[in-house]
């Protein structure tokens, strides 16, 4: 490819990590106002939001638009339907959502923001965790009907965040037991996604972005090739072994657009991104 062509491709792709977009303040929560402003910034600044297939192709050497970014949401909270989906739809932006497949409920989709109807109550992070522990995940987590509507609208694609969200490395006394339980967990997740969505991808986000050597081996055996971490950084075609890729992500804070703009400026430039992270550490 000619030099001029090369400069048009992204040199690095930042992958942003969100959890809650909610009016209920708490941990790992971005307010709907900040989120709307952040998305308006991406759209106005000419960013392209990419999907899982595009990221995979990019990491394998294919070009991407210069200003490319990926949006990810972990855990599949109800507020993603209420407050994130309508904003993405308004701007024509897309995101990935990592689902804990045993938490997802049945029933009709409640109202979402910008629909004019009364919105469902949204639990803050701590109360949501307690609801899930008490077997009431439906109060905090997406339903299949919402997932279907988001897929139809093209705002979200959905991938595995395991079936149980259990950290098997902390729950099992020995490595064999840990691996067996993790394998079961990943298979259950894939089976559920296949049954409900028609397919399960090879993109995996493990709880807390935790991967040790056992995790990687078991996940590869289960059919996963792209591992989303909670490690900060940017992503570019590199020398990951074989076709297995670790994807670094930037946790988005509940901050105004200027904060996001500066992070994207840094992390769309590989050398600056690496230097910045070195200094930060
Ligand atoms: Zn999680």
PDB file of N, CA and C in Angstrom, residues 199-256:
ATOM      1  N   UNK A 199     -26.147 -17.200  17.489  1.00  0.00           N
ATOM      2  CA  UNK A 199     -24.695 -17.367  17.337  1.00  0.00           C
ATOM      3  C   UNK A 199     -23.986 -16.940  18.609  1.00  0.00           C
ATOM      4  N   UNK A 200     -22.792 -17.471  18.788  1.00  0.00           N
ATOM      5  CA  UNK A 200     -21.908 -17.028  19.869  1.00  0.00           C
ATOM      6  C   UNK A 200     -20.563 -16.713  19.238  1.00  0.00           C
ATOM      7  N   UNK A 201     -20.033 -15.539  19.532  1.00  0.00           N
ATOM      8  CA  UNK A 201     -18.797 -15.095  18.873  1.00  0.00           C
ATOM      9  C   UNK A 201     -17.569 -15.643  19.595  1.00  0.00           C
ATOM     10  N   UNK A 202     -16.390 -15.326  19.058  1.00  0.00           N
ATOM     11  CA  UNK A 202     -15.157 -15.727  19.750  1.00  0.00           C
ATOM     12  C   UNK A 202     -14.581 -14.569  20.577  1.00  0.00           C
ATOM     13  N   UNK A 203     -15.437 -13.580  20.891  1.00  0.00           N
ATOM     14  CA  UNK A 203     -15.015 -12.450  21.736  1.00  0.00           C
ATOM     15  C   UNK A 203     -15.525 -12.682  23.159  1.00  0.00           C
ATOM     16  N   UNK A 204     -14.609 -12.633  24.112  1.00  0.00           N
ATOM     17  CA  UNK A 204     -14.936 -12.959  25.502  1.00  0.00           C
ATOM     18  C   UNK A 204     -14.418 -11.867  26.434  1.00  0.00           C
ATOM     19  N   UNK A 205     -15.262 -11.499  27.387  1.00  0.00           N
ATOM     20  CA  UNK A 205     -14.804 -10.644  28.475  1.00  0.00           C
ATOM     21  C   UNK A 205     -15.022 -11.412  29.765  1.00  0.00           C
ATOM     22  N   UNK A 206     -13.954 -11.753  30.445  1.00  0.00           N
ATOM     23  CA  UNK A 206     -14.075 -12.458  31.724  1.00  0.00           C
ATOM     24  C   UNK A 206     -14.313 -11.458  32.850  1.00  0.00           C
ATOM     25  N   UNK A 207     -15.004 -11.896  33.917  1.00  0.00           N
ATOM     26  CA  UNK A 207     -15.267 -10.996  35.038  1.00  0.00           C
ATOM     27  C   UNK A 207     -13.979 -10.334  35.539  1.00  0.00           C
ATOM     28  N   UNK A 208     -14.080  -9.024  35.746  1.00  0.00           N
ATOM     29  CA  UNK A 208     -12.934  -8.190  36.168  1.00  0.00           C
ATOM     30  C   UNK A 208     -11.767  -8.252  35.175  1.00  0.00           C
ATOM     31  N   UNK A 209     -12.044  -8.725  33.969  1.00  0.00           N
ATOM     32  CA  UNK A 209     -10.971  -8.816  32.977  1.00  0.00           C
ATOM     33  C   UNK A 209      -9.843  -9.722  33.401  1.00  0.00           C
ATOM     34  N   UNK A 210     -10.169 -10.734  34.220  1.00  0.00           N
ATOM     35  CA  UNK A 210      -9.128 -11.619  34.770  1.00  0.00           C
ATOM     36  C   UNK A 210      -8.841 -12.793  33.836  1.00  0.00           C
ATOM     37  N   UNK A 211      -7.570 -12.962  33.486  1.00  0.00           N
ATOM     38  CA  UNK A 211      -7.136 -14.112  32.694  1.00  0.00           C
ATOM     39  C   UNK A 211      -5.791 -14.580  33.222  1.00  0.00           C
ATOM     40  N   UNK A 212      -5.716 -15.823  33.644  1.00  0.00           N
ATOM     41  CA  UNK A 212      -4.398 -16.413  33.886  1.00  0.00           C
ATOM     42  C   UNK A 212      -4.177 -17.462  32.793  1.00  0.00           C
ATOM     43  N   UNK A 213      -3.078 -18.200  32.879  1.00  0.00           N
ATOM     44  CA  UNK A 213      -2.763 -19.154  31.808  1.00  0.00           C
ATOM     45  C   UNK A 213      -3.855 -20.213  31.667  1.00  0.00           C
ATOM     46  N   UNK A 214      -4.392 -20.683  32.807  1.00  0.00           N
ATOM     47  CA  UNK A 214      -5.487 -21.668  32.762  1.00  0.00           C
ATOM     48  C   UNK A 214      -6.701 -21.071  32.059  1.00  0.00           C
ATOM     49  N   UNK A 215      -7.046 -19.830  32.417  1.00  0.00           N
ATOM     50  CA  UNK A 215      -8.198 -19.160  31.817  1.00  0.00           C
ATOM     51  C   UNK A 215      -8.051 -19.091  30.294  1.00  0.00           C
ATOM     52  N   UNK A 216      -6.855 -18.684  29.867  1.00  0.00           N
ATOM     53  CA  UNK A 216      -6.638 -18.544  28.426  1.00  0.00           C
ATOM     54  C   UNK A 216      -6.779 -19.886  27.716  1.00  0.00           C
ATOM     55  N   UNK A 217      -6.164 -20.918  28.279  1.00  0.00           N
ATOM     56  CA  UNK A 217      -6.195 -22.233  27.651  1.00  0.00           C
ATOM     57  C   UNK A 217      -7.637 -22.752  27.561  1.00  0.00           C
ATOM     58  N   UNK A 218      -8.374 -22.658  28.667  1.00  0.00           N
ATOM     59  CA  UNK A 218      -9.750 -23.161  28.697  1.00  0.00           C
ATOM     60  C   UNK A 218     -10.639 -22.350  27.752  1.00  0.00           C
ATOM     61  N   UNK A 219     -10.423 -21.033  27.716  1.00  0.00           N
ATOM     62  CA  UNK A 219     -11.243 -20.179  26.850  1.00  0.00           C
ATOM     63  C   UNK A 219     -10.964 -20.461  25.376  1.00  0.00           C
ATOM     64  N   UNK A 220      -9.716 -20.711  25.051  1.00  0.00           N
ATOM     65  CA  UNK A 220      -9.380 -21.048  23.658  1.00  0.00           C
ATOM     66  C   UNK A 220     -10.054 -22.371  23.284  1.00  0.00           C
ATOM     67  N   UNK A 221     -10.010 -23.332  24.203  1.00  0.00           N
ATOM     68  CA  UNK A 221     -10.661 -24.632  23.961  1.00  0.00           C
ATOM     69  C   UNK A 221     -12.169 -24.462  23.755  1.00  0.00           C
ATOM     70  N   UNK A 222     -12.744 -23.487  24.462  1.00  0.00           N
ATOM     71  CA  UNK A 222     -14.192 -23.257  24.358  1.00  0.00           C
ATOM     72  C   UNK A 222     -14.548 -22.474  23.088  1.00  0.00           C
ATOM     73  N   UNK A 223     -13.546 -22.008  22.361  1.00  0.00           N
ATOM     74  CA  UNK A 223     -13.821 -21.354  21.081  1.00  0.00           C
ATOM     75  C   UNK A 223     -13.622 -19.853  21.070  1.00  0.00           C
ATOM     76  N   UNK A 224     -12.987 -19.302  22.113  1.00  0.00           N
ATOM     77  CA  UNK A 224     -12.760 -17.853  22.165  1.00  0.00           C
ATOM     78  C   UNK A 224     -11.352 -17.505  21.682  1.00  0.00           C
ATOM     79  N   UNK A 225     -11.265 -16.348  21.005  1.00  0.00           N
ATOM     80  CA  UNK A 225      -9.978 -15.908  20.451  1.00  0.00           C
ATOM     81  C   UNK A 225      -9.637 -14.467  20.827  1.00  0.00           C
ATOM     82  N   UNK A 226     -10.630 -13.700  21.256  1.00  0.00           N
ATOM     83  CA  UNK A 226     -10.402 -12.294  21.604  1.00  0.00           C
ATOM     84  C   UNK A 226     -10.784 -12.075  23.054  1.00  0.00           C
ATOM     85  N   UNK A 227      -9.794 -11.672  23.855  1.00  0.00           N
ATOM     86  CA  UNK A 227      -9.994 -11.546  25.303  1.00  0.00           C
ATOM     87  C   UNK A 227      -9.957 -10.080  25.698  1.00  0.00           C
ATOM     88  N   UNK A 228     -11.082  -9.565  26.172  1.00  0.00           N
ATOM     89  CA  UNK A 228     -11.185  -8.166  26.596  1.00  0.00           C
ATOM     90  C   UNK A 228     -10.766  -8.063  28.052  1.00  0.00           C
ATOM     91  N   UNK A 229      -9.774  -7.209  28.313  1.00  0.00           N
ATOM     92  CA  UNK A 229      -9.216  -7.059  29.648  1.00  0.00           C
ATOM     93  C   UNK A 229      -9.697  -5.755  30.275  1.00  0.00           C
ATOM     94  N   UNK A 230      -9.300  -5.533  31.520  1.00  0.00           N
ATOM     95  CA  UNK A 230      -9.518  -4.232  32.171  1.00  0.00           C
ATOM     96  C   UNK A 230      -8.189  -3.504  32.300  1.00  0.00           C
ATOM     97  N   UNK A 231      -7.226  -3.936  31.516  1.00  0.00           N
ATOM     98  CA  UNK A 231      -5.920  -3.300  31.495  1.00  0.00           C
ATOM     99  C   UNK A 231      -5.987  -2.093  30.575  1.00  0.00           C
ATOM    100  N   UNK A 232      -5.442  -0.963  31.046  1.00  0.00           N
ATOM    101  CA  UNK A 232      -5.484   0.252  30.229  1.00  0.00           C
ATOM    102  C   UNK A 232      -4.498   0.157  29.080  1.00  0.00           C
ATOM    103  N   UNK A 233      -4.857   0.799  27.968  1.00  0.00           N
ATOM    104  CA  UNK A 233      -3.967   0.809  26.821  1.00  0.00           C
ATOM    105  C   UNK A 233      -4.740   1.032  25.554  1.00  0.00           C
ATOM    106  N   UNK A 234      -4.047   0.950  24.446  1.00  0.00           N
ATOM    107  CA  UNK A 234      -4.712   1.041  23.154  1.00  0.00           C
ATOM    108  C   UNK A 234      -4.433  -0.238  22.387  1.00  0.00           C
ATOM    109  N   UNK A 235      -5.029  -0.367  21.221  1.00  0.00           N
ATOM    110  CA  UNK A 235      -4.929  -1.617  20.468  1.00  0.00           C
ATOM    111  C   UNK A 235      -4.454  -1.354  19.048  1.00  0.00           C
ATOM    112  N   UNK A 236      -3.501  -2.151  18.623  1.00  0.00           N
ATOM    113  CA  UNK A 236      -2.981  -2.047  17.265  1.00  0.00           C
ATOM    114  C   UNK A 236      -2.474  -3.421  16.845  1.00  0.00           C
ATOM    115  N   UNK A 237      -2.324  -3.620  15.523  1.00  0.00           N
ATOM    116  CA  UNK A 237      -1.833  -4.926  15.074  1.00  0.00           C
ATOM    117  C   UNK A 237      -0.471  -5.174  15.705  1.00  0.00           C
ATOM    118  N   UNK A 238      -0.333  -6.270  16.395  1.00  0.00           N
ATOM    119  CA  UNK A 238       0.908  -6.495  17.131  1.00  0.00           C
ATOM    120  C   UNK A 238       1.421  -7.886  16.941  1.00  0.00           C
ATOM    121  N   UNK A 239       2.202  -8.335  17.914  1.00  0.00           N
ATOM    122  CA  UNK A 239       2.819  -9.656  17.777  1.00  0.00           C
ATOM    123  C   UNK A 239       2.230 -10.645  18.771  1.00  0.00           C
ATOM    124  N   UNK A 240       0.935 -10.499  19.061  1.00  0.00           N
ATOM    125  CA  UNK A 240       0.269 -11.523  19.871  1.00  0.00           C
ATOM    126  C   UNK A 240       0.474 -12.873  19.192  1.00  0.00           C
ATOM    127  N   UNK A 241       0.671 -13.909  19.992  1.00  0.00           N
ATOM    128  CA  UNK A 241       0.920 -15.212  19.382  1.00  0.00           C
ATOM    129  C   UNK A 241      -0.347 -15.778  18.758  1.00  0.00           C
ATOM    130  N   UNK A 242      -0.155 -16.491  17.675  1.00  0.00           N
ATOM    131  CA  UNK A 242      -1.227 -17.144  16.924  1.00  0.00           C
ATOM    132  C   UNK A 242      -2.349 -16.159  16.626  1.00  0.00           C
ATOM    133  N   UNK A 243      -3.570 -16.618  16.732  1.00  0.00           N
ATOM    134  CA  UNK A 243      -4.688 -15.733  16.419  1.00  0.00           C
ATOM    135  C   UNK A 243      -5.389 -15.292  17.693  1.00  0.00           C
ATOM    136  N   UNK A 244      -4.699 -15.383  18.827  1.00  0.00           N
ATOM    137  CA  UNK A 244      -5.321 -15.002  20.096  1.00  0.00           C
ATOM    138  C   UNK A 244      -4.914 -13.585  20.459  1.00  0.00           C
ATOM    139  N   UNK A 245      -5.892 -12.756  20.766  1.00  0.00           N
ATOM    140  CA  UNK A 245      -5.627 -11.344  21.024  1.00  0.00           C
ATOM    141  C   UNK A 245      -6.153 -10.927  22.389  1.00  0.00           C
ATOM    142  N   UNK A 246      -5.331 -10.164  23.101  1.00  0.00           N
ATOM    143  CA  UNK A 246      -5.784  -9.503  24.320  1.00  0.00           C
ATOM    144  C   UNK A 246      -6.106  -8.063  23.979  1.00  0.00           C
ATOM    145  N   UNK A 247      -7.252  -7.600  24.412  1.00  0.00           N
ATOM    146  CA  UNK A 247      -7.702  -6.254  24.067  1.00  0.00           C
ATOM    147  C   UNK A 247      -7.700  -5.389  25.321  1.00  0.00           C
ATOM    148  N   UNK A 248      -6.934  -4.317  25.273  1.00  0.00           N
ATOM    149  CA  UNK A 248      -6.879  -3.392  26.405  1.00  0.00           C
ATOM    150  C   UNK A 248      -8.033  -2.409  26.292  1.00  0.00           C
ATOM    151  N   UNK A 249      -8.443  -1.864  27.441  1.00  0.00           N
ATOM    152  CA  UNK A 249      -9.598  -0.956  27.435  1.00  0.00           C
ATOM    153  C   UNK A 249      -9.365   0.228  28.360  1.00  0.00           C
ATOM    154  N   UNK A 250     -10.058   1.304  28.063  1.00  0.00           N
ATOM    155  CA  UNK A 250      -9.984   2.517  28.880  1.00  0.00           C
ATOM    156  C   UNK A 250     -11.299   2.678  29.612  1.00  0.00           C
ATOM    157  N   UNK A 251     -11.242   2.701  30.933  1.00  0.00           N
ATOM    158  CA  UNK A 251     -12.461   2.882  31.719  1.00  0.00           C
ATOM    159  C   UNK A 251     -12.914   4.332  31.606  1.00  0.00           C
ATOM    160  N   UNK A 252     -14.150   4.513  31.173  1.00  0.00           N
ATOM    161  CA  UNK A 252     -14.658   5.875  30.999  1.00  0.00           C
ATOM    162  C   UNK A 252     -15.222   6.380  32.323  1.00  0.00           C
ATOM    163  N   UNK A 253     -14.767   7.566  32.714  1.00  0.00           N
ATOM    164  CA  UNK A 253     -15.208   8.164  33.978  1.00  0.00           C
ATOM    165  C   UNK A 253     -16.439   9.033  33.744  1.00  0.00           C
ATOM    166  N   UNK A 254     -17.068   9.369  34.848  1.00  0.00           N
ATOM    167  CA  UNK A 254     -18.236  10.256  34.793  1.00  0.00           C
ATOM    168  C   UNK A 254     -17.740  11.701  34.689  1.00  0.00           C
ATOM    169  N   UNK A 255     -17.210  12.004  33.525  1.00  0.00           N
ATOM    170  CA  UNK A 255     -16.547  13.289  33.321  1.00  0.00           C
ATOM    171  C   UNK A 255     -17.061  13.927  32.040  1.00  0.00           C
ATOM    172  N   UNK A 256     -16.832  15.237  31.925  1.00  0.00           N
ATOM    173  CA  UNK A 256     -17.262  15.922  30.697  1.00  0.00           C
ATOM    174  C   UNK A 256     -16.467  15.458  29.466  1.00  0.00           C
TER     175      UNK A 256
END
